Coordinates of C-alpha atoms in Angstrom, one line a residue:
M1 CA 95.2 -115.3 121.7
T2 CA 97.9 -110.1 120.1
R3 CA 97.3 -112.2 121.2
T4 CA 97.7 -108.2 119.2
G5 CA 98.6 -106.7 118.1
S6 CA 97.0 -106.5 118.6
F7 CA 98.8 -103.7 117.7
G8 CA 102.6 -103.3 118.6
S9 CA 105.9 -101.2 117.5
R10 CA 105.2 -98.8 115.1
P11 CA 106.8 -96.1 113.0
M12 CA 107.2 -92.3 112.9
G13 CA 106.3 -90.0 110.1
A14 CA 105.6 -86.9 108.7
R15 CA 102.6 -85.2 108.8
D16 CA 101.1 -84.2 105.0
T17 CA 98.9 -81.5 104.9
G18 CA 99.6 -79.7 101.6
A19 CA 99.6 -76.5 103.3
A20 CA 101.8 -77.3 106.6
R21 CA 104.3 -80.4 106.2
V22 CA 106.3 -81.7 109.0
A23 CA 109.2 -83.3 107.5
P24 CA 110.4 -86.7 108.9
A25 CA 113.8 -84.9 110.3
A26 CA 111.8 -82.9 112.6
L27 CA 110.6 -85.9 114.0
P28 CA 112.6 -86.7 117.1
V29 CA 115.5 -88.8 116.4
A30 CA 115.4 -91.5 119.1
S31 CA 111.7 -92.5 118.6
T32 CA 112.0 -92.4 114.8
V33 CA 114.2 -95.7 114.7
A34 CA 111.6 -97.4 116.9
A35 CA 108.3 -95.8 114.6
W36 CA 109.6 -97.3 111.3
I37 CA 110.1 -100.6 112.6
G38 CA 106.9 -101.0 114.7
T39 CA 104.6 -100.1 112.5
L40 CA 102.5 -103.4 111.5
L41 CA 101.4 -103.8 115.2
V42 CA 99.1 -100.9 115.1
A43 CA 95.9 -103.3 114.8
L44 CA 97.5 -106.2 114.0
L45 CA 98.3 -108.0 117.2
V46 CA 96.8 -111.6 117.7
A47 CA 96.9 -112.6 121.0
P48 CA 94.8 -115.4 122.5
A49 CA 93.5 -116.0 125.9
I50 CA 90.2 -116.8 127.7
H51 CA 87.0 -114.1 127.5
A52 CA 83.7 -114.1 129.1
A53 CA 82.3 -116.4 126.3
E54 CA 82.3 -120.4 125.4
G55 CA 85.6 -122.2 125.2
A56 CA 89.5 -121.9 126.2
G57 CA 92.0 -119.9 124.5
G58 CA 90.0 -117.1 123.1
R59 CA 90.6 -113.4 122.7
P60 CA 92.1 -111.1 123.3
V61 CA 94.8 -111.5 126.3
A62 CA 94.2 -107.9 128.7
G63 CA 97.5 -105.6 128.7
T64 CA 99.1 -107.0 125.0
G65 CA 97.1 -105.2 122.8
V66 CA 99.3 -101.9 123.1
Q67 CA 103.1 -101.6 122.1
P68 CA 105.4 -98.8 121.6
N69 CA 104.3 -96.1 119.3
A70 CA 100.8 -97.4 118.6
G71 CA 99.0 -95.0 116.7
I72 CA 101.7 -93.8 114.3
V73 CA 101.8 -95.3 111.0
P74 CA 104.8 -94.9 108.4
P75 CA 104.1 -92.2 106.1
Q76 CA 106.9 -93.9 103.3
P77 CA 106.2 -97.1 102.0
M78 CA 107.4 -99.8 102.8
W79 CA 107.1 -103.9 104.3
I80 CA 107.6 -104.7 107.7
A81 CA 107.6 -107.8 109.1
N82 CA 106.6 -109.4 112.7
L83 CA 107.6 -111.9 115.0
T84 CA 105.5 -112.7 118.1
V85 CA 106.0 -115.3 120.4
L86 CA 103.5 -115.3 123.2
Q87 CA 103.0 -117.9 126.5
S88 CA 99.8 -117.6 128.8
S89 CA 98.6 -119.9 131.7
G90 CA 95.8 -119.1 133.3
E91 CA 92.5 -120.7 135.8
I92 CA 89.1 -120.3 136.2
G93 CA 88.3 -121.5 140.3
T94 CA 86.3 -124.5 140.7
E95 CA 83.6 -122.7 142.4
R96 CA 82.7 -121.3 139.3
Q97 CA 80.3 -122.1 136.6
I98 CA 81.7 -121.5 133.1
P99 CA 80.8 -122.4 129.2
I100 CA 83.1 -125.0 127.5
A101 CA 82.6 -126.8 124.5
G102 CA 79.0 -126.6 124.8
S103 CA 78.8 -127.9 128.3
V104 CA 79.2 -126.6 131.4
S105 CA 82.7 -126.8 133.7
L106 CA 83.3 -126.2 137.2
G107 CA 86.3 -123.8 136.9
A108 CA 89.0 -125.0 134.2
E109 CA 93.0 -124.3 133.5
N110 CA 94.3 -123.4 130.5
T111 CA 97.6 -123.0 128.5
F112 CA 98.6 -121.7 125.6
S113 CA 101.7 -121.0 123.1
L114 CA 101.3 -118.7 120.6
L115 CA 103.6 -117.7 117.5
N116 CA 102.4 -114.7 115.5
L117 CA 104.0 -113.7 111.6
T118 CA 102.7 -111.2 110.7
L119 CA 103.6 -109.4 107.5
T120 CA 102.3 -105.4 106.9
R121 CA 102.6 -103.7 103.8
A122 CA 102.7 -99.0 104.7
W123 CA 101.3 -97.8 101.4
G124 CA 102.7 -94.5 102.5
S125 CA 101.5 -90.3 102.9
G126 CA 97.5 -89.9 101.4
P127 CA 95.3 -86.4 101.2
D128 CA 95.4 -84.1 104.5
G129 CA 98.5 -85.8 106.7
W130 CA 97.1 -89.3 106.9
S131 CA 99.2 -92.2 106.2
F132 CA 97.6 -95.9 105.2
M133 CA 98.6 -99.4 105.8
S134 CA 97.3 -103.5 105.3
G135 CA 98.7 -106.6 106.7
I136 CA 98.0 -110.3 107.5
T137 CA 98.8 -112.3 110.7
V138 CA 98.9 -115.6 110.2
P139 CA 99.1 -117.8 113.9
W140 CA 99.9 -121.0 115.2
M141 CA 98.6 -122.3 118.7
R142 CA 99.6 -124.8 120.9
T143 CA 96.8 -125.2 123.5
E144 CA 95.5 -127.6 126.9
V145 CA 92.9 -127.9 128.7
S146 CA 91.4 -128.9 131.6
A147 CA 88.0 -128.7 133.0
S148 CA 85.9 -130.6 134.8
V149 CA 82.7 -131.1 132.4
D150 CA 79.2 -132.5 132.2
P151 CA 77.0 -132.4 135.6
P152 CA 76.2 -133.9 137.6
L153 CA 79.3 -135.9 138.4
F154 CA 81.8 -133.3 136.7
P155 CA 84.7 -136.0 135.6
R156 CA 88.1 -133.9 135.3
V157 CA 89.1 -134.0 131.7
R158 CA 92.4 -133.0 130.1
Q159 CA 93.0 -132.1 126.6
Q160 CA 95.6 -130.6 124.3
T161 CA 96.0 -129.9 120.7
S162 CA 98.3 -127.7 117.9
G163 CA 97.9 -126.1 114.8
L164 CA 97.5 -123.1 112.5
Y165 CA 94.9 -120.3 114.6
D166 CA 92.3 -118.2 113.4
L167 CA 93.9 -115.9 110.4
T168 CA 93.5 -112.2 111.0
V169 CA 93.3 -109.6 108.1
T170 CA 93.8 -106.5 108.4
P171 CA 92.1 -104.6 105.4
I172 CA 93.0 -100.9 106.7
V173 CA 95.0 -99.4 109.0
A174 CA 94.5 -94.9 108.4
G175 CA 97.2 -92.6 110.9
L176 CA 96.7 -89.1 111.0
H177 CA 100.1 -87.4 112.1
L178 CA 98.9 -83.9 114.5
S179 CA 102.2 -83.2 115.0
P180 CA 105.7 -84.3 115.4
V181 CA 105.0 -85.9 118.9
E182 CA 101.2 -86.5 118.7
H183 CA 99.6 -89.3 116.3
L184 CA 96.2 -91.2 115.7
A185 CA 95.5 -94.6 114.2
F186 CA 92.1 -95.9 113.4
G187 CA 92.2 -99.8 112.2
L188 CA 89.7 -102.3 111.2
R189 CA 90.6 -106.5 111.9
V190 CA 88.8 -109.2 110.8
I191 CA 89.7 -112.1 112.6
T192 CA 88.6 -115.4 110.6
P193 CA 87.4 -118.9 111.6
S194 CA 89.7 -120.6 110.1
G195 CA 91.3 -122.9 112.7
R196 CA 90.7 -126.8 112.6
Y197 CA 87.6 -126.4 115.1
V198 CA 86.1 -130.3 116.4
E199 CA 82.5 -129.7 118.0
G200 CA 82.5 -131.1 121.6
R201 CA 86.5 -130.8 122.7
L202 CA 87.9 -128.6 125.0
A203 CA 90.7 -127.9 123.1
N204 CA 90.7 -126.3 119.9
V205 CA 92.9 -124.0 117.8
S206 CA 89.8 -122.0 116.8
Q207 CA 87.3 -119.8 118.0
N208 CA 84.9 -120.7 115.4
V209 CA 83.7 -117.6 115.2
W210 CA 84.4 -114.6 112.8
N211 CA 85.2 -111.6 115.0
L212 CA 85.0 -108.2 113.3
V213 CA 87.6 -105.3 115.9
P214 CA 87.9 -101.5 114.8
S215 CA 89.7 -100.2 117.1
V216 CA 91.8 -96.6 117.5
A217 CA 95.5 -96.4 118.6
Y218 CA 97.1 -92.7 120.1
T219 CA 100.8 -91.9 121.1
R220 CA 101.9 -88.8 122.5
L221 CA 105.6 -88.5 122.4
L222 CA 108.0 -85.9 125.1
P223 CA 111.5 -86.1 123.2
E224 CA 113.3 -83.9 126.2
Q225 CA 112.2 -86.5 128.7
G226 CA 112.9 -89.5 126.8
V227 CA 109.1 -90.7 127.5
E228 CA 105.9 -92.1 125.6
L229 CA 102.4 -92.6 126.5
S230 CA 100.6 -95.0 124.0
A231 CA 97.5 -96.3 124.7
V232 CA 95.0 -98.7 122.5
G233 CA 91.1 -98.9 122.5
A234 CA 89.1 -101.7 120.1
V235 CA 86.0 -103.5 120.5
F236 CA 85.5 -107.3 119.4
F237 CA 82.5 -108.2 117.8
S238 CA 81.9 -111.7 117.6
S239 CA 79.3 -113.9 115.4
R240 CA 77.5 -116.6 116.5
N241 CA 78.9 -120.2 116.8
D242 CA 76.9 -122.5 115.2
A243 CA 78.3 -125.6 116.2
T244 CA 76.9 -124.9 120.2
N245 CA 74.4 -121.5 118.9
Y246 CA 76.5 -119.9 121.6
R247 CA 77.5 -115.9 120.7
S248 CA 79.6 -113.9 122.9
A249 CA 78.5 -110.2 123.5
P250 CA 81.3 -107.6 122.7
L251 CA 84.3 -107.1 124.4
A252 CA 85.8 -103.3 124.5
T253 CA 89.0 -103.4 125.6
L254 CA 92.0 -101.1 126.4
D255 CA 95.3 -100.8 126.7
L256 CA 98.0 -98.3 128.4
L257 CA 101.7 -98.0 127.8
A258 CA 104.1 -95.9 129.2
T259 CA 108.2 -96.0 128.7
R260 CA 111.2 -94.1 128.8
R261 CA 114.7 -94.2 127.5
V262 CA 117.5 -95.4 129.9
G263 CA 119.8 -95.2 127.3
N264 CA 121.7 -98.0 125.2
G265 CA 118.6 -98.4 122.9
V266 CA 116.7 -99.4 125.8
A267 CA 113.5 -98.3 127.3
L268 CA 111.8 -99.2 130.3
G269 CA 108.3 -99.0 131.1
G270 CA 104.6 -100.7 131.8
V271 CA 101.3 -101.6 130.7
L272 CA 98.2 -101.9 131.7
G273 CA 94.9 -103.2 130.4
V274 CA 90.9 -104.0 130.8
I275 CA 88.9 -105.8 129.4
E276 CA 85.0 -105.2 129.8
Q277 CA 82.3 -106.8 128.6
I278 CA 79.1 -105.1 126.9
G279 CA 76.0 -107.2 127.5
D280 CA 75.0 -110.6 128.4
D281 CA 76.5 -113.5 126.1
S282 CA 72.7 -115.5 124.4
G283 CA 72.2 -119.1 123.5
A284 CA 70.9 -121.5 125.9
L285 CA 73.9 -121.8 127.9
A286 CA 74.6 -118.4 128.2
D287 CA 71.2 -118.0 129.9
R288 CA 71.9 -120.8 132.3
L289 CA 74.6 -118.7 133.5
N290 CA 73.0 -115.6 133.9
G291 CA 75.2 -114.2 130.6
F292 CA 78.3 -115.0 132.4
Q293 CA 79.2 -111.1 132.0
G294 CA 82.9 -111.0 132.1
R295 CA 85.3 -108.1 133.1
E296 CA 89.7 -108.2 133.6
V297 CA 92.3 -106.2 134.8
A298 CA 96.1 -107.1 134.1
L299 CA 99.1 -105.1 134.2
G300 CA 103.1 -105.7 134.5
P301 CA 106.6 -104.1 133.3
T302 CA 108.1 -103.7 129.7
L303 CA 111.1 -103.9 128.1
V304 CA 111.9 -102.4 124.6
W305 CA 115.1 -102.4 122.9
T306 CA 116.1 -100.7 119.6
T307 CA 119.0 -102.0 117.7
T308 CA 120.5 -102.6 114.0
L309 CA 120.4 -105.4 112.5
G310 CA 122.9 -105.3 109.3
S311 CA 121.6 -102.0 107.8
A312 CA 118.2 -102.2 109.0
P313 CA 116.5 -101.4 112.6
L314 CA 115.2 -104.1 114.6
T315 CA 112.7 -103.2 117.4
A316 CA 112.6 -106.1 120.2
S317 CA 110.2 -106.3 123.4
L318 CA 109.8 -108.0 126.2
R319 CA 107.1 -107.6 128.4
W320 CA 105.2 -109.9 131.4
V321 CA 101.4 -109.2 132.4
T322 CA 99.3 -110.2 135.3
T323 CA 95.5 -110.5 136.1
V324 CA 95.2 -108.5 139.2
Y325 CA 90.8 -108.4 138.9
A326 CA 88.7 -110.9 137.1
R327 CA 85.1 -111.5 136.5
D328 CA 84.2 -114.9 134.8
R329 CA 87.8 -114.6 132.9
F330 CA 90.7 -116.3 133.3
E331 CA 93.5 -115.5 136.1
R332 CA 96.7 -115.7 134.1
D333 CA 100.1 -114.8 133.5
T334 CA 101.4 -114.0 130.4
V335 CA 104.8 -113.3 128.8
M336 CA 104.8 -112.0 125.6
L337 CA 108.3 -111.4 123.0
T338 CA 108.0 -109.5 119.5
A339 CA 110.5 -108.7 117.0
T340 CA 110.0 -106.1 114.0
M341 CA 112.2 -105.2 111.0
P342 CA 111.2 -103.5 107.5
F343 CA 112.8 -104.6 104.0

């Protein structure tokens, strides 16, 4: 599951170094509006998808962890609200054994819908050009899983469920404005096992583990060309699932975005997402599957639209990402729609 985002559409700001200041007015005007309203997703997007771990409907989703202005944290105090809707479907072929619900399955299919509501507080500028923010994401999920479980007969089982998914808290995101066109942000997310988890079920609205997710985001603006380049890197550290004695190895993610403005507040571009598991999963089930190390590459187009709603700026984005390579991970098609507004 933000699936991120996460990270997502973020704001532009001024660098305050004391000796040398870059005023907000000096920043590229076309990027400033999108920046104000996009900040919260810098480290908050929760967008689940299966990963090389036990279960179906896990996190993260390749290609959804970066949004426009990913490295920009606003220098002004403000509240920002974001709504993210994500729909994803995928499968692992029946020739592959996977860990799920404390058992082994010959392949699986998973479809899920995710609705994220994120509230972010930008705290303003601090010393030496740093800006700070914090946030919380409340996700709701509906998921359906079909799998052939319990050897040696492997009967086909289909289950579905819905409810509040695992809550994400972002205690701190710290952004540094290197120049009017170059920005860097460091974040920390805590994904809690707050959703409902039923031991032995294929479909759950929780991973039943804690995740600690440090991240770094970078944005480079080319205002004369109307181009933005953004990148987000993160590592997901997972606790052990006490119900199944299964622990997923850390997952490293890298998401890249490039867009170009084409007029009327519209920018077009593409995204690329890579997920690489660091080491083997652990536990008796993981040992049976030789560690179950996952890797995935996904890519797709994106559209970003910036406008105003009354006097408030609004940024909306739409993307489709598809898996082009997967090992021990679901091959997925994912559509994600986001809307972000300050207040």
